[in-house]
CSV table of C-alpha atoms in Angstrom, one decimal:
chain,number,residue,atom,x,y,z
A,1414,MET,CA,0.0,0.0,0.0
A,1415,SER,CA,1.5,3.3,-1.0
A,1416,GLU,CA,-0.8,5.6,0.9
A,1417,PHE,CA,-1.2,5.7,4.7
A,1418,LEU,CA,-4.5,6.1,6.6
A,1419,THR,CA,-5.3,9.7,7.5
A,1420,ASP,CA,-7.5,8.6,10.4
A,1421,ALA,CA,-6.8,9.7,13.9
A,1422,ALA,CA,-6.3,7.0,16.5
A,1423,TRP,CA,-6.7,6.8,20.3
A,1424,GLY,CA,-5.8,4.4,23.1
A,1425,VAL,CA,-5.8,4.2,26.9
A,1426,GLY,CA,-3.8,1.7,28.8
A,1427,VAL,CA,-0.9,1.0,31.2
A,1428,ALA,CA,2.7,2.0,30.5
A,1429,THR,CA,5.8,0.5,32.2
A,1430,VAL,CA,8.2,3.3,33.1
A,1431,ALA,CA,11.9,2.9,34.0
A,1432,PRO,CA,13.3,4.8,37.1
A,1433,ASP,CA,14.8,7.4,34.7
A,1434,GLY,CA,11.4,8.1,33.1
A,1435,THR,CA,11.9,6.0,30.0
A,1436,VAL,CA,8.7,4.5,28.7
A,1437,LEU,CA,9.5,0.8,28.1
A,1438,ASP,CA,6.1,-0.4,26.8
A,1439,VAL,CA,2.4,0.3,26.7
A,1440,TRP,CA,-0.4,-2.2,26.9
A,1441,PHE,CA,-3.6,-0.6,25.5
A,1442,THR,CA,-6.7,-1.9,27.2
A,1443,ARG,CA,-9.0,0.2,24.9
A,1444,LEU,CA,-8.2,1.7,21.5
A,1445,GLY,CA,-9.7,2.6,18.1
A,1446,LEU,CA,-9.7,4.8,15.1
A,1447,GLY,CA,-11.0,8.4,15.1
A,1448,GLU,CA,-11.5,10.5,18.2
A,1449,ALA,CA,-11.8,8.8,21.6
A,1450,PRO,CA,-15.3,8.2,22.8
A,1451,THR,CA,-16.6,10.6,25.5
A,1452,GLY,CA,-15.8,9.5,29.0
A,1453,VAL,CA,-12.9,7.2,28.1
A,1454,ALA,CA,-10.0,7.9,30.5
A,1455,ALA,CA,-6.6,6.3,31.3
A,1456,PRO,CA,-6.7,3.6,34.0
A,1457,GLY,CA,-6.1,5.0,37.5
A,1458,ILE,CA,-2.9,3.0,38.0
A,1459,ASP,CA,0.4,4.3,39.5
A,1460,ARG,CA,2.4,1.7,41.4
A,1461,GLU,CA,5.9,0.4,41.8
A,1462,ASN,CA,6.7,-3.0,40.3
A,1463,PRO,CA,8.9,-5.7,41.9
A,1464,THR,CA,11.6,-5.0,39.4
A,1465,GLY,CA,11.9,-1.3,40.2
A,1466,THR,CA,9.9,0.0,37.3
A,1467,ARG,CA,6.5,1.7,37.6
A,1468,SER,CA,3.1,0.9,36.0
A,1469,LYS,CA,1.2,4.1,35.1
A,1470,GLY,CA,-2.1,4.7,33.3
A,1471,VAL,CA,-1.7,6.6,30.0
A,1472,SER,CA,-3.8,8.1,27.3
A,1473,VAL,CA,-2.5,8.5,23.7
A,1474,LEU,CA,-4.0,10.4,20.8
A,1475,ILE,CA,-2.5,10.3,17.3
A,1476,LYS,CA,-3.9,13.1,15.1
A,1477,SER,CA,-3.2,11.3,11.8
A,1478,LEU,CA,-1.7,7.8,11.1
A,1479,GLU,CA,0.0,9.2,8.0
A,1480,GLY,CA,2.3,11.3,10.3
A,1481,GLU,CA,5.5,9.8,11.7
A,1482,PRO,CA,5.5,8.4,15.3
A,1483,VAL,CA,6.7,10.8,17.9
A,1484,ASP,CA,7.5,8.6,21.0
A,1485,THR,CA,7.4,5.1,22.4
A,1486,ALA,CA,3.7,5.3,23.4
A,1487,ASP,CA,2.8,6.4,19.9
A,1488,VAL,CA,4.6,3.5,18.4
A,1489,TYR,CA,2.9,1.0,20.7
A,1490,LEU,CA,-0.5,2.3,19.7
A,1491,ARG,CA,0.3,1.8,16.1
A,1492,LEU,CA,1.5,-1.7,16.7
A,1493,HIS,CA,-1.6,-2.5,18.7
A,1494,LEU,CA,-3.8,-1.2,15.9
A,1495,LEU,CA,-2.1,-3.6,13.4
A,1496,SER,CA,-2.4,-6.6,15.7
A,1497,HIS,CA,-6.0,-5.8,16.7
A,1498,ARG,CA,-6.7,-5.7,12.9
A,1499,PHE,CA,-7.9,-2.1,12.9
A,1500,ALA,CA,-5.4,-1.6,10.0
A,1501,ILE,CA,-3.5,-3.9,7.6
A,1502,PRO,CA,0.2,-3.8,7.1
A,1503,HIS,CA,1.7,-0.8,5.3
A,1504,SER,CA,-1.4,1.3,6.0
A,1505,ILE,CA,0.2,3.1,9.0
A,1506,ASN,CA,3.3,5.2,9.0
A,1507,LEU,CA,6.0,3.4,11.0
A,1508,GLU,CA,9.0,5.5,9.9
A,1509,GLY,CA,11.7,5.8,12.5
A,1510,ILE,CA,10.2,3.4,15.1
A,1511,PHE,CA,13.5,1.7,15.8
A,1512,GLY,CA,14.9,4.9,17.2
A,1513,LEU,CA,11.8,5.3,19.4
A,1514,LEU,CA,11.7,1.8,20.9
A,1515,PRO,CA,14.0,1.0,23.8
A,1516,ASN,CA,15.8,-2.4,23.8
A,1517,ASN,CA,14.2,-4.2,26.8
A,1518,ALA,CA,14.7,-7.3,28.7
A,1519,TRP,CA,11.3,-9.0,28.4
A,1520,THR,CA,10.8,-10.9,31.7
A,1521,ASN,CA,8.1,-12.8,33.6
A,1522,HIS,CA,7.7,-9.5,35.5
A,1523,GLY,CA,7.3,-7.4,32.4
A,1524,PRO,CA,9.9,-5.3,30.6
A,1525,ILE,CA,12.9,-3.8,32.3
A,1526,PRO,CA,15.9,-1.8,30.9
A,1527,ALA,CA,18.4,-4.3,29.4
A,1528,ASP,CA,21.2,-2.9,31.7
A,1529,ALA,CA,19.0,-3.3,34.8
A,1530,VAL,CA,18.7,-7.1,34.7
A,1531,ASN,CA,21.2,-8.0,37.5
A,1532,ALA,CA,19.8,-5.4,39.9
A,1533,ALA,CA,16.3,-6.6,39.3
A,1534,ARG,CA,17.3,-10.2,39.7
A,1535,LEU,CA,19.0,-9.5,43.1
A,1536,LYS,CA,16.0,-7.5,44.3
A,1537,LEU,CA,13.6,-10.3,43.4
A,1538,ARG,CA,15.8,-13.0,44.9
A,1539,ALA,CA,16.0,-11.1,48.2
A,1540,ALA,CA,12.2,-11.2,48.2
A,1541,GLY,CA,12.1,-14.9,47.5
A,1542,GLY,CA,11.2,-14.5,43.8
A,1543,THR,CA,12.9,-15.2,40.5
A,1544,LEU,CA,13.5,-13.3,37.2
A,1545,GLU,CA,13.2,-15.1,33.9
A,1546,VAL,CA,14.5,-13.2,30.9
A,1547,LYS,CA,12.6,-14.4,27.8
A,1548,SER,CA,14.4,-12.1,25.2
A,1549,LEU,CA,16.3,-8.9,24.7
A,1550,ASP,CA,14.6,-7.0,22.0
A,1551,LYS,CA,12.8,-3.9,20.9
A,1552,PHE,CA,9.6,-5.8,20.2
A,1553,PRO,CA,7.6,-8.1,22.6
A,1554,PRO,CA,5.6,-11.1,21.6
A,1555,MET,CA,2.2,-10.1,20.3
A,1556,ALA,CA,0.2,-12.5,22.5
A,1557,ASP,CA,1.5,-10.7,25.6
A,1558,TYR,CA,-0.6,-7.7,24.5
A,1559,VAL,CA,-3.1,-8.8,21.8
A,1560,THR,CA,-4.8,-12.1,21.4
A,1561,PRO,CA,-6.8,-11.9,18.1
A,1562,THR,CA,-9.8,-14.1,17.6
A,1563,GLY,CA,-9.9,-17.0,15.2
A,1564,VAL,CA,-6.1,-17.8,15.1
A,1565,ARG,CA,-3.8,-20.5,16.3
A,1566,ILE,CA,-0.2,-19.8,17.4
A,1567,ALA,CA,1.8,-22.8,18.5
A,1568,ASP,CA,4.7,-20.8,19.9
A,1569,ALA,CA,3.6,-17.3,20.9
A,1570,SER,CA,7.2,-16.0,21.2
A,1571,ARG,CA,7.6,-16.3,17.4
A,1572,VAL,CA,4.9,-13.6,16.5
A,1573,ARG,CA,5.9,-10.0,17.2
A,1574,LEU,CA,3.6,-7.3,18.4
A,1575,GLY,CA,2.6,-5.4,15.2
A,1576,ALA,CA,1.9,-8.6,13.3
A,1577,HIS,CA,-1.5,-8.8,11.5
A,1578,LEU,CA,-3.1,-12.2,11.6
A,1579,ALA,CA,-6.4,-12.6,9.9
A,1580,GLU,CA,-9.0,-15.1,11.2
A,1581,GLY,CA,-8.2,-18.6,10.0
A,1582,THR,CA,-4.4,-18.2,10.3
A,1583,THR,CA,-2.4,-21.0,11.9
A,1584,VAL,CA,1.2,-20.3,12.9
A,1585,MET,CA,3.0,-23.6,13.7
A,1586,HIS,CA,5.9,-24.0,16.1
A,1587,GLU,CA,8.6,-23.0,13.7
A,1588,GLY,CA,6.6,-20.3,12.0
A,1589,PHE,CA,7.5,-16.6,12.5
A,1590,VAL,CA,5.7,-13.4,11.8
A,1591,ASN,CA,7.4,-10.0,12.1
A,1592,PHE,CA,5.8,-6.6,12.7
A,1593,ASN,CA,3.9,-4.7,9.9
A,1594,ALA,CA,3.5,-8.1,8.2
A,1595,GLY,CA,1.1,-11.0,8.3
A,1596,THR,CA,-1.9,-12.6,6.6
A,1597,LEU,CA,-5.1,-11.4,5.0
A,1598,GLY,CA,-7.1,-14.6,5.2
A,1599,ASN,CA,-6.8,-18.3,5.9
A,1600,SER,CA,-3.1,-19.2,5.9
A,1601,MET,CA,-0.8,-21.9,7.2
A,1602,VAL,CA,2.5,-20.4,8.4
A,1603,GLU,CA,5.3,-23.0,9.0
A,1604,GLY,CA,8.1,-20.7,7.7
A,1605,ARG,CA,9.2,-17.1,8.1
A,1606,ILE,CA,7.2,-14.0,7.2
A,1607,SER,CA,9.7,-11.2,7.4
A,1608,ALA,CA,8.9,-7.5,8.2
A,1609,GLY,CA,6.6,-5.9,5.7
A,1610,VAL,CA,5.5,-9.1,4.0
A,1611,VAL,CA,1.8,-9.7,3.4
A,1612,VAL,CA,0.4,-13.2,2.6
A,1613,GLY,CA,-2.9,-13.6,0.8
A,1614,ASP,CA,-5.9,-15.9,1.6
A,1615,GLY,CA,-5.5,-19.6,1.1
A,1616,SER,CA,-1.7,-19.6,1.0
A,1617,ASP,CA,0.7,-22.1,2.7
A,1618,ILE,CA,4.2,-21.0,3.9
A,1619,GLY,CA,5.9,-24.4,4.2
A,1620,GLY,CA,8.2,-25.6,6.9
A,1621,GLY,CA,11.6,-23.9,6.8
A,1622,SER,CA,10.6,-21.6,4.0
A,1623,SER,CA,11.5,-17.9,4.1
A,1624,ILE,CA,10.1,-14.7,2.6
A,1625,MET,CA,12.6,-11.9,2.3
A,1626,GLY,CA,11.7,-8.6,4.0
A,1627,THR,CA,13.0,-5.1,3.5
A,1628,LEU,CA,14.9,-4.5,6.8
A,1629,SER,CA,18.2,-5.9,5.6
A,1630,GLY,CA,20.2,-5.1,2.5
A,1631,GLY,CA,18.5,-1.8,1.8
A,1632,GLY,CA,15.6,-3.4,-0.2
A,1633,LYS,CA,12.7,-1.1,-0.9
A,1634,GLU,CA,10.2,-3.4,-2.7
A,1635,VAL,CA,7.4,-4.7,-0.6
A,1636,ILE,CA,7.2,-8.4,-1.0
A,1637,SER,CA,3.7,-10.0,-1.1
A,1638,ILE,CA,2.4,-13.5,-1.6
A,1639,GLY,CA,-0.9,-13.8,-3.5
A,1640,GLU,CA,-3.8,-16.0,-2.8
A,1641,ARG,CA,-3.7,-19.8,-3.0
A,1642,CYS,CA,0.1,-20.0,-3.2
A,1643,LEU,CA,2.4,-22.6,-1.8
A,1644,LEU,CA,6.0,-22.2,-0.7
A,1645,GLY,CA,7.5,-25.7,-0.4
A,1646,ALA,CA,9.6,-26.8,2.5
A,1647,ASN,CA,12.9,-25.0,2.8
A,1648,SER,CA,12.1,-22.8,-0.2
A,1649,GLY,CA,12.6,-19.0,-0.3
A,1650,ILE,CA,11.3,-16.1,-2.3
A,1651,GLY,CA,12.7,-12.6,-2.8
A,1652,ILE,CA,10.1,-11.4,-5.3
A,1653,SER,CA,6.3,-11.1,-5.0
A,1654,LEU,CA,4.1,-13.9,-6.1
A,1655,GLY,CA,0.7,-13.4,-7.8
A,1656,ASP,CA,-2.2,-15.7,-7.2
A,1657,ASN,CA,-2.0,-19.5,-7.6
A,1658,CYS,CA,1.8,-19.8,-7.6
A,1659,VAL,CA,4.1,-22.6,-6.3
A,1660,VAL,CA,7.7,-22.5,-5.3
A,1661,ALA,CA,9.0,-26.0,-5.1
A,1662,ALA,CA,10.7,-27.5,-2.0
A,1663,GLY,CA,14.3,-26.3,-1.6
A,1664,CYS,CA,14.0,-23.7,-4.4
A,1665,TYR,CA,15.2,-20.2,-3.6
A,1666,VAL,CA,14.2,-17.3,-5.9
A,1667,THR,CA,15.8,-13.9,-5.4
A,1668,ALA,CA,15.2,-10.8,-7.5
A,1669,GLY,CA,18.5,-11.3,-9.3
A,1670,SER,CA,18.1,-15.1,-9.8
A,1671,LYS,CA,18.5,-16.2,-13.5
A,1672,VAL,CA,15.3,-18.1,-14.4
A,1673,THR,CA,14.9,-20.2,-17.6
A,1674,LEU,CA,11.5,-19.9,-19.3
A,1675,PRO,CA,9.8,-22.8,-21.1
A,1676,ASP,CA,11.2,-21.5,-24.5
A,1677,GLY,CA,14.8,-21.5,-23.2
A,1678,THR,CA,15.0,-17.7,-22.6
A,1679,VAL,CA,16.8,-16.7,-19.5
A,1680,VAL,CA,15.5,-13.7,-17.5
A,1681,LYS,CA,16.0,-12.2,-14.0
A,1682,ALA,CA,13.3,-13.4,-11.6
A,1683,ALA,CA,12.4,-9.7,-10.9
A,1684,THR,CA,10.7,-9.5,-14.3
A,1685,LEU,CA,8.3,-12.2,-13.1
A,1686,SER,CA,7.4,-10.5,-9.8
A,1687,GLY,CA,3.7,-10.4,-9.0
A,1688,LYS,CA,2.6,-12.6,-12.0
A,1689,ASP,CA,-0.1,-15.2,-11.5
A,1690,ASN,CA,-0.1,-19.0,-12.1
A,1691,LEU,CA,3.7,-19.7,-12.1
A,1692,GLN,CA,5.6,-22.6,-10.7
A,1693,PHE,CA,9.3,-22.3,-9.9
A,1694,TRP,CA,11.6,-25.3,-9.3
A,1695,THR,CA,15.2,-26.4,-9.7
A,1696,ASN,CA,15.8,-28.9,-12.4
A,1697,THR,CA,17.3,-31.8,-10.5
A,1698,GLN,CA,19.3,-33.0,-13.5
A,1699,THR,CA,20.8,-29.7,-14.6
A,1700,GLY,CA,20.6,-27.6,-11.4
A,1701,VAL,CA,19.0,-24.8,-13.5
A,1702,LEU,CA,16.2,-22.7,-11.9
A,1703,GLU,CA,13.2,-22.9,-14.1
A,1704,VAL,CA,9.7,-21.5,-14.3
A,1705,ARG,CA,6.6,-22.7,-16.1
A,1706,PRO,CA,2.9,-21.8,-16.3
A,1707,ARG,CA,0.7,-23.8,-14.0
A,1708,ALA,CA,-3.0,-24.7,-13.7
A,1709,GLY,CA,-5.1,-26.5,-11.3
A,1710,THR,CA,-4.4,-26.7,-7.6
A,1711,TRP,CA,-1.6,-27.9,-5.3
A,1712,GLY,CA,-4.1,-29.3,-2.9
A,1713,GLU,CA,-5.2,-26.2,-1.0
A,1714,LEU,CA,-5.4,-25.7,2.8
A,1715,ASN,CA,-7.3,-28.1,5.1
A,1716,ALA,CA,-10.4,-26.1,5.9
A,1717,ALA,CA,-10.8,-27.8,9.3
A,1718,LEU,CA,-7.4,-26.6,10.4
A,1719,HIS,CA,-8.3,-22.9,9.7
A,1720,SER,CA,-11.8,-22.7,11.0
A,1721,ALA,CA,-12.3,-19.7,13.3
A,1722,GLN,CA,-14.3,-21.9,15.6
């Protein structure tokens, strides 16, 4: 999507604040697009946590989602909007968010500054408690903040806050979904959906497969997977796929890959980006990456696995 939403957005919730005043995270208990409803106020919370941080009620208003984020609370509201499915990936301006998000230690007692782990652990042990550090990262797991309806996530640590999972999505144990990325319909995710990648309805991201994002290498193209596509096990894609496409198991297609067409012509894979009804595979006798038109179905998703019930 090339244009951002111009809607305002609002949210009220609870922030975790470090002793120096740094906002570490915000969990929004109520949020939406437009102006906040009359009478909605921040929770009346202001207390010290066992780790030395504080929990405080906060209220956030974003005048327009096409404007750049201004602080940590603003970023968290935008990420919540994506994971709550108020907006789809690429419809909200997320420019500069890495500079606004602190790198936290995510623990069983909530976020704490990464350099405060030892002090927090000593404090908790003195009180008979323990501190478990689950990760050191700028993004927390989505399910610690948002649990969207109609989805299955086998390992919640592998889906970041800011992911958009449509109803009918199943993310298996080795599947991964980054922020500002996700699914638009029933999908099986057993591989990696990198930041910025959108997967269409009825598509299967096979075990060990990977879809290249735009965070590394300076890439600017938004990679998307169309409807009813299949990425075979341990395959990879660095171009967009249209509808009804298949990438065979173990086959990796980047934008610069040389692909042989049925008539013997060799082209860069980038020229095929976004086209429908293609099948990519590596010829096992020659080792050549080939593509051909395809028709019919690869079998499609098991409807029972993706029921919202």
